[in-house]
C-alpha positions as CSV (number, residue, x, y, z in Angstrom):
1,X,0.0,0.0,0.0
2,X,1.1,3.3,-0.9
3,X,1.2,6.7,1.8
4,X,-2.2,7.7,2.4
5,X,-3.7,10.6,0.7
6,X,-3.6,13.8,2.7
7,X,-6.8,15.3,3.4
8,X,-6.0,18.2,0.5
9,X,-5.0,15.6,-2.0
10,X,-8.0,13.2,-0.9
11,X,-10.7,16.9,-1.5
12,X,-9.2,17.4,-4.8
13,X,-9.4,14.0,-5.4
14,X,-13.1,13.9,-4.8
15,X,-13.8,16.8,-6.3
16,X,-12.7,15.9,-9.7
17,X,-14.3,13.0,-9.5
18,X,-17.3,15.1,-8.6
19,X,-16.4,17.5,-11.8
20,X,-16.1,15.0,-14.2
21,X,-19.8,13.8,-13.3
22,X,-21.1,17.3,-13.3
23,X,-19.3,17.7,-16.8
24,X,-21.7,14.6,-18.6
25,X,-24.5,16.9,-17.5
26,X,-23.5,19.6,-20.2
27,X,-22.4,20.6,-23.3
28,X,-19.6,18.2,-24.7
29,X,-17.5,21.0,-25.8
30,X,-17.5,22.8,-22.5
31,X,-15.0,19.8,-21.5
32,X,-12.8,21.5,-23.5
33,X,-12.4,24.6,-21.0
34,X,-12.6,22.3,-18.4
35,X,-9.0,21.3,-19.5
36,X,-8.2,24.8,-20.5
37,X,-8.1,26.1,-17.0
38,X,-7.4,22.9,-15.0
39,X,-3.6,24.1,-14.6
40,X,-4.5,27.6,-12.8
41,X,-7.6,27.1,-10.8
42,X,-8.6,25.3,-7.8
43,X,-10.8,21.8,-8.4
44,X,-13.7,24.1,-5.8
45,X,-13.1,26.7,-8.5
46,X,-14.2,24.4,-11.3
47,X,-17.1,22.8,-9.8
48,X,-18.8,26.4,-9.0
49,X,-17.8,26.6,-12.9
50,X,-19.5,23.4,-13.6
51,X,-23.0,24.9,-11.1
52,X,-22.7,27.9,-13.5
53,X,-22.8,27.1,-16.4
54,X,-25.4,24.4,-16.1
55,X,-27.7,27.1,-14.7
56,X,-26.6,29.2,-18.0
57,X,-27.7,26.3,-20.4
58,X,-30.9,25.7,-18.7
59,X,-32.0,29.0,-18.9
60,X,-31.3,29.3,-22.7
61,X,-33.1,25.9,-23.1
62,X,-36.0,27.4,-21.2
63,X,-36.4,31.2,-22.1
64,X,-35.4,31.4,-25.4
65,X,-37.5,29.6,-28.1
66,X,-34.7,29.0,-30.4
67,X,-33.6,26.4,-27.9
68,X,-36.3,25.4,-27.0
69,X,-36.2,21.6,-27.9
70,X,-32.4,21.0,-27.3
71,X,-31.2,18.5,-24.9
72,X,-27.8,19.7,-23.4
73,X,-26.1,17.0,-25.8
74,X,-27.1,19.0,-28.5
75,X,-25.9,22.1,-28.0
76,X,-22.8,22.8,-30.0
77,X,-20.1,25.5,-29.9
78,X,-21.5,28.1,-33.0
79,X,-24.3,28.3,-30.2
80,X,-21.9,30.7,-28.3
81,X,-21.4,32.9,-31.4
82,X,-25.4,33.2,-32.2
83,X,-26.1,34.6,-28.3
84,X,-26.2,38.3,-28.3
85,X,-25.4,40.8,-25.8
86,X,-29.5,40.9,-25.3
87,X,-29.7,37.5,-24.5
88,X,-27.1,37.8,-21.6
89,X,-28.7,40.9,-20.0
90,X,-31.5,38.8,-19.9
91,X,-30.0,36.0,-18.3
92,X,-28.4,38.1,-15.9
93,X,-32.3,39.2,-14.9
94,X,-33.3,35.7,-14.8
95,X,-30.6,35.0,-12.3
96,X,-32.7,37.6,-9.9
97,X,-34.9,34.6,-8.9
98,X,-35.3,31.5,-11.0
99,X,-36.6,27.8,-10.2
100,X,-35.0,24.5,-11.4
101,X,-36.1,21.2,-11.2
102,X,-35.0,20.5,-7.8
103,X,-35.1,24.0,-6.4
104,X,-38.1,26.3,-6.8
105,X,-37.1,30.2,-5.8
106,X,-33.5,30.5,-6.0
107,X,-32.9,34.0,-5.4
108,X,-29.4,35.9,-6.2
109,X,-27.6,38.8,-4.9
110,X,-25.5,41.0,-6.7
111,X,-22.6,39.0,-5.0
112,X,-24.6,35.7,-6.6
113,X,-25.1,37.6,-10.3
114,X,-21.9,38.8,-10.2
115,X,-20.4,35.5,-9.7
116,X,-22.1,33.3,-12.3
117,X,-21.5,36.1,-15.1
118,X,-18.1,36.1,-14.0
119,X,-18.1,32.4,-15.1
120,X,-19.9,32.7,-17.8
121,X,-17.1,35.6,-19.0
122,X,-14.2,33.9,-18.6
123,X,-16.4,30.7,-20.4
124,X,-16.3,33.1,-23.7
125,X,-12.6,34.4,-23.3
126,X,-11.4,31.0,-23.0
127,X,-13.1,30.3,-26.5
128,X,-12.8,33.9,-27.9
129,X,-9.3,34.0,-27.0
130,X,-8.1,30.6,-28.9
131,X,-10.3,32.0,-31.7
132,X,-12.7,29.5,-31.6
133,X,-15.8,31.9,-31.7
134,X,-16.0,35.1,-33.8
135,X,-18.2,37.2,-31.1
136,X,-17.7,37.8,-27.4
137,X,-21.2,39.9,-26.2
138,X,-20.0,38.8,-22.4
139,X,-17.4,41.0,-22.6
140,X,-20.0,43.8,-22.9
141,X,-21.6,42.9,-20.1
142,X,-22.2,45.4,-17.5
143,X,-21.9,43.6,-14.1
144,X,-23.7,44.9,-11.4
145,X,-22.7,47.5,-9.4
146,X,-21.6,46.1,-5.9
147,X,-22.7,47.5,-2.3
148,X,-19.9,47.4,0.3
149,X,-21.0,44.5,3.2
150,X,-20.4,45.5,6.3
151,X,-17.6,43.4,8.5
152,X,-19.4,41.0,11.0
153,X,-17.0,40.6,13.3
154,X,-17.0,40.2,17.2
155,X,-15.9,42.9,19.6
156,X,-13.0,42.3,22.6
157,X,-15.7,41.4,25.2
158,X,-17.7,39.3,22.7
159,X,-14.3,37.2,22.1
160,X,-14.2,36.6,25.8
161,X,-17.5,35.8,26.5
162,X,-17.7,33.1,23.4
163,X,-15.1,31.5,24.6
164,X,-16.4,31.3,28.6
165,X,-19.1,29.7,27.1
166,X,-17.2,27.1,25.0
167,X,-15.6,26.1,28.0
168,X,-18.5,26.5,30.6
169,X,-21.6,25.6,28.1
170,X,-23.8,26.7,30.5
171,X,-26.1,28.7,28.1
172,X,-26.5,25.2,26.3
173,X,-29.8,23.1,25.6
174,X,-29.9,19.9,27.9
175,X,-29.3,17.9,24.5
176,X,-26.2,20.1,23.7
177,X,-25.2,19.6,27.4
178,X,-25.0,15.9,26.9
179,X,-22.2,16.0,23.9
180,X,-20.8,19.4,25.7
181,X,-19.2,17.0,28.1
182,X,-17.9,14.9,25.5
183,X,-16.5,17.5,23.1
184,X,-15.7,20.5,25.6
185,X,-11.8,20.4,25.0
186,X,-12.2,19.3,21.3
187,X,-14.5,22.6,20.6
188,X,-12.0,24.8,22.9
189,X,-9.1,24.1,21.0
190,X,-10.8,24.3,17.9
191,X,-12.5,27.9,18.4
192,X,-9.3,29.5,20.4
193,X,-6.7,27.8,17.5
194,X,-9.6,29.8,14.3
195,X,-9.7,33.4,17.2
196,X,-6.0,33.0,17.7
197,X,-4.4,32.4,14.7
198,X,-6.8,33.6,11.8
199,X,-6.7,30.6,9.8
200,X,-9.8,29.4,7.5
201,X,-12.0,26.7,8.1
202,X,-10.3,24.2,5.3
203,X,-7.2,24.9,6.7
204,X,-8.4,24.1,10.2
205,X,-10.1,20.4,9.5
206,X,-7.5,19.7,7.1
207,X,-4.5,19.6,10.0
208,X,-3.0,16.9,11.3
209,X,-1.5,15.5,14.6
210,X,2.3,16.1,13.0
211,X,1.3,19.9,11.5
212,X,2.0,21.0,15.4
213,X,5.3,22.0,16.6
214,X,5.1,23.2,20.3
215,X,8.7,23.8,20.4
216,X,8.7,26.6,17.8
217,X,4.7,27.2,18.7
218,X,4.7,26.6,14.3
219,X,1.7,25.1,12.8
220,X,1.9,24.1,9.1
221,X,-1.4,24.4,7.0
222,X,-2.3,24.8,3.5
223,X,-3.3,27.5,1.8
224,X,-5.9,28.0,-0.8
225,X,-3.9,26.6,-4.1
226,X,-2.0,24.2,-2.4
227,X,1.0,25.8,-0.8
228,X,2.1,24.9,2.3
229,X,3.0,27.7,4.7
230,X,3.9,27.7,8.7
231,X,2.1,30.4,11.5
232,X,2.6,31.0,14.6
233,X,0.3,30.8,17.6
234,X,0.4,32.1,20.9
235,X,0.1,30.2,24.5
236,X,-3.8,30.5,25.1
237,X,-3.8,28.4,21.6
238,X,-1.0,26.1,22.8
239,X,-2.7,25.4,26.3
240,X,-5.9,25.1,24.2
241,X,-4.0,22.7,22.0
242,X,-2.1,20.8,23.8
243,X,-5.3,20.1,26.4
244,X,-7.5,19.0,23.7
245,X,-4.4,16.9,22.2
246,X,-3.9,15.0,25.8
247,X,-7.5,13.4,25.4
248,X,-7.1,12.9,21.6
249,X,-4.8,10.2,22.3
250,X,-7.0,8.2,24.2
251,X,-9.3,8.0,21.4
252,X,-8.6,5.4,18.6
253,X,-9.5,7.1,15.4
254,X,-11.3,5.0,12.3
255,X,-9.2,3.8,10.0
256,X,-8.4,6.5,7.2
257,X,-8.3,9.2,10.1
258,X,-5.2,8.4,12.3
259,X,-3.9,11.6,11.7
260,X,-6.7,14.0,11.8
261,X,-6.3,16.9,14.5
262,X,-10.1,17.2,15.1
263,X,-12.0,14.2,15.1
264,X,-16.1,14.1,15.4
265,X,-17.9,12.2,17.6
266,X,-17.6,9.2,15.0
267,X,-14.0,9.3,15.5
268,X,-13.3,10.9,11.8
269,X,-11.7,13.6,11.0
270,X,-14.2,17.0,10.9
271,X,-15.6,18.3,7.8
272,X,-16.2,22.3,7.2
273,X,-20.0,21.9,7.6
274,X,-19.2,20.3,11.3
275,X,-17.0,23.0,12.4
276,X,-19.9,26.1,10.6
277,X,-22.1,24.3,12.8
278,X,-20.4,24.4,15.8
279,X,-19.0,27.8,15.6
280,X,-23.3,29.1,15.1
281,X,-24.1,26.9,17.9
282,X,-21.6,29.2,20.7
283,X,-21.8,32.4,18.9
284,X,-25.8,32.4,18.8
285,X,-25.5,32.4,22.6
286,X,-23.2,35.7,22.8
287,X,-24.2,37.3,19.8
288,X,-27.3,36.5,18.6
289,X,-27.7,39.5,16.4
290,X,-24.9,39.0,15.0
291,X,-24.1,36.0,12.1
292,X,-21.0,34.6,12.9
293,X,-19.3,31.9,10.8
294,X,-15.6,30.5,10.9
295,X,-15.1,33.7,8.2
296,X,-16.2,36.2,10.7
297,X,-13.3,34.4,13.3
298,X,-11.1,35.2,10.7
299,X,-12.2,39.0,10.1
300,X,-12.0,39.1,13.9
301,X,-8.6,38.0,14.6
302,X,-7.1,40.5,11.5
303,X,-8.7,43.3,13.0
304,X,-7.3,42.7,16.8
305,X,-3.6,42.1,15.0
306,X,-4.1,45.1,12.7
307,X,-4.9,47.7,16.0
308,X,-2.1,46.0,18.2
309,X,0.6,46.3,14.8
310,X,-0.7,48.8,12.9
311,X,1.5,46.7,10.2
312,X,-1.6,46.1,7.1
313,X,1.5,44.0,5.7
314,X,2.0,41.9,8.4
315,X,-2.1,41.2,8.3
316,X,-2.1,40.7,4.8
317,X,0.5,38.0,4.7
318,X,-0.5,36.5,8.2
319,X,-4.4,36.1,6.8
320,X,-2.7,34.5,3.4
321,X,-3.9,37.2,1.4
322,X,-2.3,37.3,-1.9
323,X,-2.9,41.2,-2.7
324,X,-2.8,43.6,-0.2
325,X,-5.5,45.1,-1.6
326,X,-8.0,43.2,-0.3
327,X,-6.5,43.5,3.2
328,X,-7.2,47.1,3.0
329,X,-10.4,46.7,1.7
330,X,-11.6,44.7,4.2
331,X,-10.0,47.2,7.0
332,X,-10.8,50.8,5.5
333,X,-12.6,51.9,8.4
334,X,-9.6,50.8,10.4
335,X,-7.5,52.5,8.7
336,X,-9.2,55.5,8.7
337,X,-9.4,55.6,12.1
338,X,-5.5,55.4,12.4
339,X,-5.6,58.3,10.0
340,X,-7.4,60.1,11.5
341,X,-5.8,59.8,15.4
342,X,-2.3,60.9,13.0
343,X,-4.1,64.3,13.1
344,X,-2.5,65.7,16.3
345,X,0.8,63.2,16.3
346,X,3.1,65.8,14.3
347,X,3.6,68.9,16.6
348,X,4.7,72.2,13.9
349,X,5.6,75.3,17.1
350,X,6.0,75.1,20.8
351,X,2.5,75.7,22.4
């Protein structure tokens, strides 16, 4: 037997396994891009791809007569070339809120519009590009015009409080009580190790035992794309750690999952929806105006290191964010406070 699949290489593995049967549900030539892009996008990346343009071809088999009677078999590449711009402002106002034949009343925000013409744009640039089609109408395409979100994120006290009640439970339903007692150090290390060290949810279940290294306080994860990189965490997350680690070892793991970090109550290795859940579960107690996922965690623990550094840098390449940019963008308003407390910092003549 070969080494075992790490949980990164086992997802991708799955995925494309998932891609490939998404792919016999459309258009034979849209396996071509498929292969196109393979070598610089993520497999997550070409399965919301896949969701995409599947939505795209049913809508064009369903609101616009000349496709009327196709099956998705028969729809060909000089399909692309007889769409015009008309047709795609129109299927960005069907994307508003559509029905499909499992779902009735899908509704979209701008974020949701934006992404699936996003797909469908870099669908015709792929084909435009290679000069396989003659006309690219997606490239005039106005996209909707985006409204800021507000950061959710939780405040000093709030970070305190949802972590008293990790450890204490004592806000919990009697049912939650029961696996409270079982799961107590599992959850404490889990939530203190995504406050403490900013890192996402896929990077949290996919750890394992041998990521850690106390001695250095280094823990190795993978980032989105695949690269390995190693953060540092402080002592509340090594006591956390280290806690929850003592009474992993007395559990025996099923096979496959020997060298999972965080394992569920079935002794496998957590998956993202487990760790959503759990995370809703404590913060609906603190905050329950407030919607806090693993994400807002994140959004949390960059702004506390942004106010004690100041450094958007350091936060940027801490939070594994490739463009700076998008750190700044997501901390403008600290910023602007910074800028604004610079007012009085630079003295010009004696008072």
């Amino acid at each position: 037997m070969g080494k075992p699949l790490s949980y990164h290489e086992q997802e991708t593995l799955e995925n494309t396994k998932r891609l490939r049967q998404m792919m016999k549900e459309l258009p034979p030539f849209c396996a071509d891009f498929f292969r196109g892009i393979e070598p610089r996008t993520s497999s997550r990346t070409r399965i919301a791809y896949a969701y995409d343009l599947k939505t795209f071809f049913e809508f064009l088999k369903k609101q616009n007569p000349l496709f009327a009677d196709y099956k998705m078999q028969d729809f060909s590449l000089t399909v692309l070339d007889e769409i015009q711009l008309m047709d795609l402002e129109e299927y960005m106002e069907f994307l508003k809120c559509y029905s499909t034949d499992k779902k009735e009343d899908l509704i979209n925000t701008e974020r949701g519009i934006m992404r699936k013409m996003s797909s469908l744009k870099s669908f015709y640039n792929y084909f435009y590009r290679r000069e396989r089609i003659k006309n690219n109408p997606a490239a005039l395409v106005e996209l909707p015009r985006l409204h800021e979100k507000e950061i959710i994120r939780l405040e000093v006290d709030e970070v305190a409080k949802l972590l008293d009640q990790v450890d204490e439970g004592d806000h919990l339903t009697e049912k939650q009580r029961e696996f409270h007692v079982k799961t107590r150090l599992r959850d404490l290390a889990l939530m203190t190790l995504l406050l403490g060290t900013g890192i996402r949810v896929s990077e949290c279940v996919g750890l394992n035992l041998d990521d850690i290294d106390f001695g250095t306080g280094g823990l190795k994860i993978h980032r989105k794309g695949g690269k390995e990189v190693i953060i540092y965490f402080g002592s509340e997350v090594e006591f956390a750690l280290k806690d929850y680690i003592d009474e992993r070892k007395h559990v025996t793991p099923e096979p496959g999952h020997e060298s999972a970090l965080f394992l569920s109550l079935q002794r496998k290795r957590m998956n993202v929806r487990s760790v959503e859940n759990l995370v809703k579960k404590y913060a609906r107690i603190v905050t329950p105006l407030k919607k806090i996922t693993p994400h807002k965690l994140r959004s949390t623990y960059g702004t506390s290191l942004y106010r004690e550094t100041g450094d958007i840098y350091l936060v940027a390449d801490v939070l594994g964010h490739s463009d700076v940019n998008t750190t700044k963008k997501h901390y403008a308003a600290l910023e602007d406070e910074r800028r604004r407390s610079a007012r009085n910092k630079v003295q010009l003549r004696d008072n």
